[in-house]
XYZ file of C-alpha atoms in Angstrom:
333
model
C 9.593 -81.805 126.593
C 9.691 -78.594 128.631
C 9.181 -75.466 126.551
C 7.624 -72.041 127.022
C 4.644 -72.259 124.689
C 0.886 -72.640 124.507
C 0.093 -74.966 121.623
C 3.061 -76.365 119.640
C 1.126 -75.769 116.429
C 0.900 -72.029 117.173
C 4.496 -71.351 118.169
C 5.516 -69.433 115.013
C 2.355 -67.337 114.788
C 2.513 -66.386 118.455
C 6.240 -65.617 118.310
C 5.535 -63.178 115.468
C 2.955 -61.459 117.679
C 5.706 -61.066 120.264
C 8.150 -59.615 117.741
C 5.527 -57.084 116.663
C 4.779 -56.071 120.263
C 8.449 -55.796 121.256
C 9.712 -53.892 118.201
C 7.516 -50.983 117.038
C 10.091 -50.150 114.362
C 9.031 -53.346 112.582
C 5.789 -54.490 110.978
C 4.434 -58.013 110.611
C 2.181 -59.303 107.847
C 0.629 -62.090 109.890
C -1.284 -63.621 106.982
C 1.991 -64.267 105.137
C 4.291 -64.356 108.181
C 6.595 -61.632 106.911
C 8.569 -59.317 109.210
C 9.474 -56.037 107.481
C 10.777 -52.566 108.202
C 8.167 -49.980 109.150
C 9.740 -47.530 106.689
C 9.586 -49.981 103.758
C 9.610 -49.531 100.877
C 12.385 -46.955 100.623
C 12.358 -45.258 97.239
C 15.586 -45.825 95.325
C 16.947 -48.355 97.831
C 17.647 -51.978 96.941
C 15.430 -54.189 99.069
C 16.963 -57.180 100.867
C 14.755 -60.198 101.529
C 15.740 -63.394 103.291
C 13.991 -66.065 105.294
C 13.768 -69.717 106.072
C 12.356 -72.101 108.584
C 11.700 -70.770 112.067
C 13.781 -72.068 114.952
C 17.021 -70.299 113.972
C 16.334 -67.019 115.760
C 17.480 -64.298 115.650
C 17.984 -65.360 112.002
C 16.119 -64.066 109.999
C 13.427 -61.829 111.493
C 15.790 -60.531 114.158
C 18.002 -59.061 111.448
C 15.334 -56.848 109.878
C 16.093 -53.165 110.281
C 18.530 -50.383 109.495
C 21.655 -51.709 107.811
C 20.492 -55.288 107.312
C 17.348 -56.883 105.894
C 14.242 -55.098 104.716
C 12.057 -58.177 105.161
C 12.229 -61.770 106.340
C 9.844 -64.665 105.766
C 9.171 -67.073 108.635
C 8.412 -70.628 107.576
C 7.189 -73.241 109.996
C 9.873 -74.677 112.271
C 12.708 -75.994 110.071
C 10.440 -75.652 107.007
C 11.042 -73.391 104.009
C 8.793 -70.358 103.519
C 6.354 -70.682 100.640
C 6.687 -68.834 97.322
C 3.667 -66.696 98.263
C 5.416 -65.562 101.441
C 8.568 -64.613 99.576
C 6.634 -62.855 96.803
C 4.721 -60.832 99.403
C 7.949 -59.835 101.152
C 9.484 -58.826 97.819
C 6.547 -56.580 96.968
C 6.536 -54.987 100.430
C 10.143 -53.779 100.132
C 10.386 -52.934 96.430
C 11.441 -49.295 96.198
C 12.043 -49.340 92.468
C 15.753 -50.223 92.637
C 15.322 -53.988 92.615
C 15.337 -56.645 95.316
C 18.059 -59.063 96.363
C 17.053 -62.459 97.759
C 19.516 -63.993 100.229
C 18.891 -67.744 100.255
C 20.509 -70.455 102.359
C 21.352 -73.495 100.262
C 18.574 -75.866 101.248
C 16.544 -77.485 98.489
C 13.175 -76.132 99.567
C 14.458 -72.614 100.173
C 16.195 -72.420 96.800
C 13.168 -73.757 94.895
C 10.638 -71.526 96.661
C 12.722 -68.360 96.371
C 13.247 -69.061 92.655
C 9.505 -69.448 92.127
C 8.830 -66.250 94.090
C 11.348 -64.297 92.017
C 9.690 -65.451 88.813
C 6.253 -64.531 90.159
C 7.398 -61.082 91.318
C 8.983 -60.371 87.954
C 6.022 -61.599 85.913
C 3.278 -60.004 87.997
C 4.896 -56.770 89.213
C 7.922 -56.235 86.993
C 10.281 -56.256 89.982
C 13.914 -56.965 89.157
C 15.014 -59.723 91.521
C 18.497 -61.162 91.967
C 19.380 -64.086 94.219
C 22.520 -65.048 96.106
C 22.667 -68.577 97.519
C 24.775 -69.017 100.666
C 26.730 -72.297 100.774
C 29.566 -71.864 103.267
C 29.390 -75.140 105.240
C 32.486 -77.273 104.656
C 31.163 -80.226 106.671
C 29.430 -82.114 103.872
C 29.127 -81.741 100.131
C 25.532 -82.983 100.000
C 22.960 -83.904 102.628
C 19.338 -84.928 103.000
C 18.383 -81.264 102.808
C 20.695 -79.936 100.110
C 22.314 -80.351 96.746
C 25.742 -78.970 97.498
C 26.974 -77.307 100.639
C 24.587 -75.991 103.269
C 24.178 -72.315 104.066
C 25.009 -71.608 107.698
C 26.997 -68.975 109.643
C 28.063 -66.862 106.673
C 24.400 -65.959 106.211
C 24.614 -63.577 109.181
C 27.767 -61.906 107.872
C 26.344 -61.622 104.361
C 23.071 -60.081 105.528
C 24.993 -57.483 107.547
C 27.504 -56.562 104.842
C 25.095 -56.583 101.889
C 22.590 -54.720 104.050
C 25.117 -51.962 104.657
C 25.803 -51.700 100.920
C 22.090 -51.342 100.212
C 21.719 -48.782 103.004
C 24.415 -46.677 101.317
C 22.220 -46.493 98.230
C 24.370 -48.707 96.035
C 22.665 -50.129 92.926
C 21.510 -53.727 92.672
C 24.582 -54.837 90.704
C 26.857 -53.571 93.473
C 24.844 -55.054 96.325
C 24.805 -58.411 94.538
C 28.577 -58.218 93.909
C 29.270 -57.566 97.585
C 26.989 -60.420 98.653
C 28.717 -62.851 96.309
C 32.128 -61.720 97.552
C 31.115 -62.526 101.130
C 29.858 -65.967 100.197
C 32.998 -66.732 98.172
C 35.287 -65.730 101.019
C 33.503 -67.438 103.932
C 33.669 -70.974 105.293
C 31.964 -72.563 108.318
C 31.923 -75.737 110.397
C 29.649 -76.723 113.280
C 29.438 -79.252 116.080
C 26.564 -80.463 118.268
C 26.740 -81.605 121.886
C 23.015 -82.407 122.077
C 20.073 -82.724 119.738
C 17.315 -80.146 119.482
C 13.604 -80.786 120.072
C 11.099 -79.532 117.500
C 7.978 -78.411 119.454
C 5.538 -80.268 117.209
C 7.562 -83.491 117.478
C 8.023 -83.348 121.234
C 11.170 -85.467 121.244
C 14.840 -85.012 120.308
C 15.579 -85.021 116.580
C 18.414 -87.524 116.984
C 20.082 -89.561 119.726
C 23.506 -88.440 120.867
C 25.187 -90.251 123.784
C 26.449 -88.184 126.716
C 30.075 -88.965 125.828
C 29.802 -88.107 122.099
C 29.660 -85.076 119.778
C 28.313 -84.772 116.228
C 31.003 -83.109 114.117
C 29.741 -81.154 111.115
C 26.101 -81.141 112.208
C 23.576 -79.077 110.229
C 21.350 -76.410 111.738
C 18.297 -78.680 111.390
C 19.996 -81.569 113.157
C 21.218 -83.203 109.952
C 24.095 -85.615 110.569
C 27.589 -84.337 109.966
C 30.936 -85.868 109.055
C 31.268 -88.189 111.999
C 30.392 -88.859 115.612
C 33.417 -88.343 117.854
C 34.164 -88.628 121.597
C 33.467 -85.598 123.781
C 36.584 -83.415 123.852
C 37.955 -80.259 125.559
C 37.356 -76.849 123.997
C 40.900 -76.642 122.638
C 40.296 -79.803 120.634
C 36.844 -78.673 119.532
C 38.338 -75.449 118.176
C 40.879 -77.454 116.208
C 38.208 -79.843 114.831
C 36.142 -76.892 113.633
C 38.953 -74.762 112.256
C 41.090 -77.314 110.454
C 38.469 -78.174 107.780
C 37.793 -74.455 107.266
C 41.475 -73.596 106.877
C 42.036 -76.543 104.544
C 39.129 -75.562 102.277
C 40.104 -71.977 101.480
C 43.472 -70.198 101.639
C 43.613 -67.994 104.736
C 46.939 -66.147 104.871
C 48.828 -63.600 106.951
C 48.186 -60.822 104.428
C 44.390 -61.257 104.464
C 42.559 -60.340 107.692
C 39.420 -62.226 108.676
C 36.159 -61.687 110.479
C 35.946 -64.537 112.999
C 32.460 -65.596 114.072
C 31.836 -68.077 116.875
C 28.148 -68.919 116.898
C 26.062 -70.668 119.519
C 23.429 -73.143 118.339
C 20.886 -72.244 121.022
C 21.696 -73.908 124.335
C 25.394 -73.153 124.735
C 25.977 -70.233 127.146
C 28.130 -67.247 126.280
C 30.593 -68.307 128.953
C 31.440 -71.365 126.855
C 31.290 -69.508 123.532
C 33.857 -66.950 124.693
C 36.025 -69.780 125.993
C 35.799 -71.381 122.554
C 36.577 -68.058 120.861
C 39.760 -67.812 122.948
C 40.867 -71.187 121.580
C 39.924 -70.169 118.022
C 41.869 -66.898 118.331
C 44.895 -68.766 119.684
C 44.940 -71.168 116.736
C 44.568 -68.325 114.237
C 47.427 -66.433 115.913
C 49.614 -69.527 115.689
C 48.813 -69.689 111.951
C 49.597 -65.941 111.541
C 46.038 -65.239 110.383
C 45.056 -61.732 111.561
C 41.593 -61.248 113.044
C 40.250 -57.822 112.073
C 36.772 -58.199 113.594
C 34.962 -60.746 115.718
C 31.421 -61.762 116.553
C 30.488 -64.126 119.386
C 26.989 -65.223 120.331
C 23.882 -67.168 119.343
C 23.000 -65.586 115.998
C 21.962 -68.582 113.869
C 20.564 -71.195 116.218
C 18.902 -74.585 116.089
C 16.190 -74.283 118.743
C 17.645 -75.742 121.959
C 20.644 -77.545 120.480
C 23.860 -77.323 122.483
C 26.855 -76.751 120.261
C 28.669 -74.136 118.223
C 29.935 -73.251 114.803
C 32.922 -71.262 113.589
C 32.877 -69.051 110.498
C 35.835 -67.252 108.960
C 35.410 -64.555 106.326
C 38.319 -63.152 104.332
C 37.721 -59.411 104.560
C 39.274 -56.595 102.567
C 38.924 -52.889 103.377
C 35.605 -52.637 101.563
C 34.007 -55.523 103.451
C 35.387 -54.305 106.785
C 33.979 -50.842 106.153
C 30.569 -52.316 105.411
C 30.805 -54.536 108.505
C 31.516 -51.459 110.651
C 28.614 -49.460 109.175
C 25.687 -48.687 111.516
C 23.143 -51.423 112.112
C 19.990 -51.374 114.231
C 18.020 -54.617 114.344
C 16.644 -56.710 117.223
C 19.503 -59.186 116.842
C 22.479 -56.971 115.885
C 23.092 -53.352 116.757
C 26.012 -50.923 116.693
C 26.891 -47.415 115.527
C 23.284 -46.290 115.134
């Protein structure tokens, strides 16, 4: 294992020190491993809290800032944050207008965020709502989940709901927008290599040089099937067909198309893949209104990619275009 670290046991704590040093517009509660906006709480603004296991950067801490999250909890690598972490984050960003939890559909995340919401309500009277992201069409259930996994749509949801909150919309409206994004988004991923968790020191799974894992999860969970290595045009088809079969995407409904890198796939290859995705969508007469290409929800050093499509109306497109200024996503600000 070759990695840039000191002690594998300290990787999350020391990465948070780096985030704090690099981004003075953010604050870090190191005791609870919470990254939050320096201007939090904002009176009258709905607070947005998300989080999960570390190793998916820039998700979630890299999306804290203007127009996105108010706070993010960093669990250990591929491990859910604790209820205490989430409760602390909720209290830090409560500006009196309520707090929305954005939770990827993994069993530990869902359970711990639910417990934190109950604790925040009982102890501080904070009104907390939760939206669970479950956009992955690869598998219905897995070792980690009951139901579909939350993957690429998480990035789109945090951006769009974050813009709604930044506009000063009430909690009901921010929750409605978040649920609309989740309902209209579908994703599918594929791995070319395994990832290596620092504390384990070895690849999470074995994948032959001439094979790909289709439908892989962001923690290295197995997907639908193991298939022979294929050209990018075939990879695009393998990723898009299950997405297009799962939800009606039509010529009268534009989409936001998101090609995501899982950590070790260079942008050169991601843009090549996006070209193939755009070609297939054009052949299906599905208009692409906006696009996003890059490593935004990763799996440590896994080589591979995922594709997410979001059906977007004028409201969602307007919120997507709204200013955002975070370490991981920035425009218009």
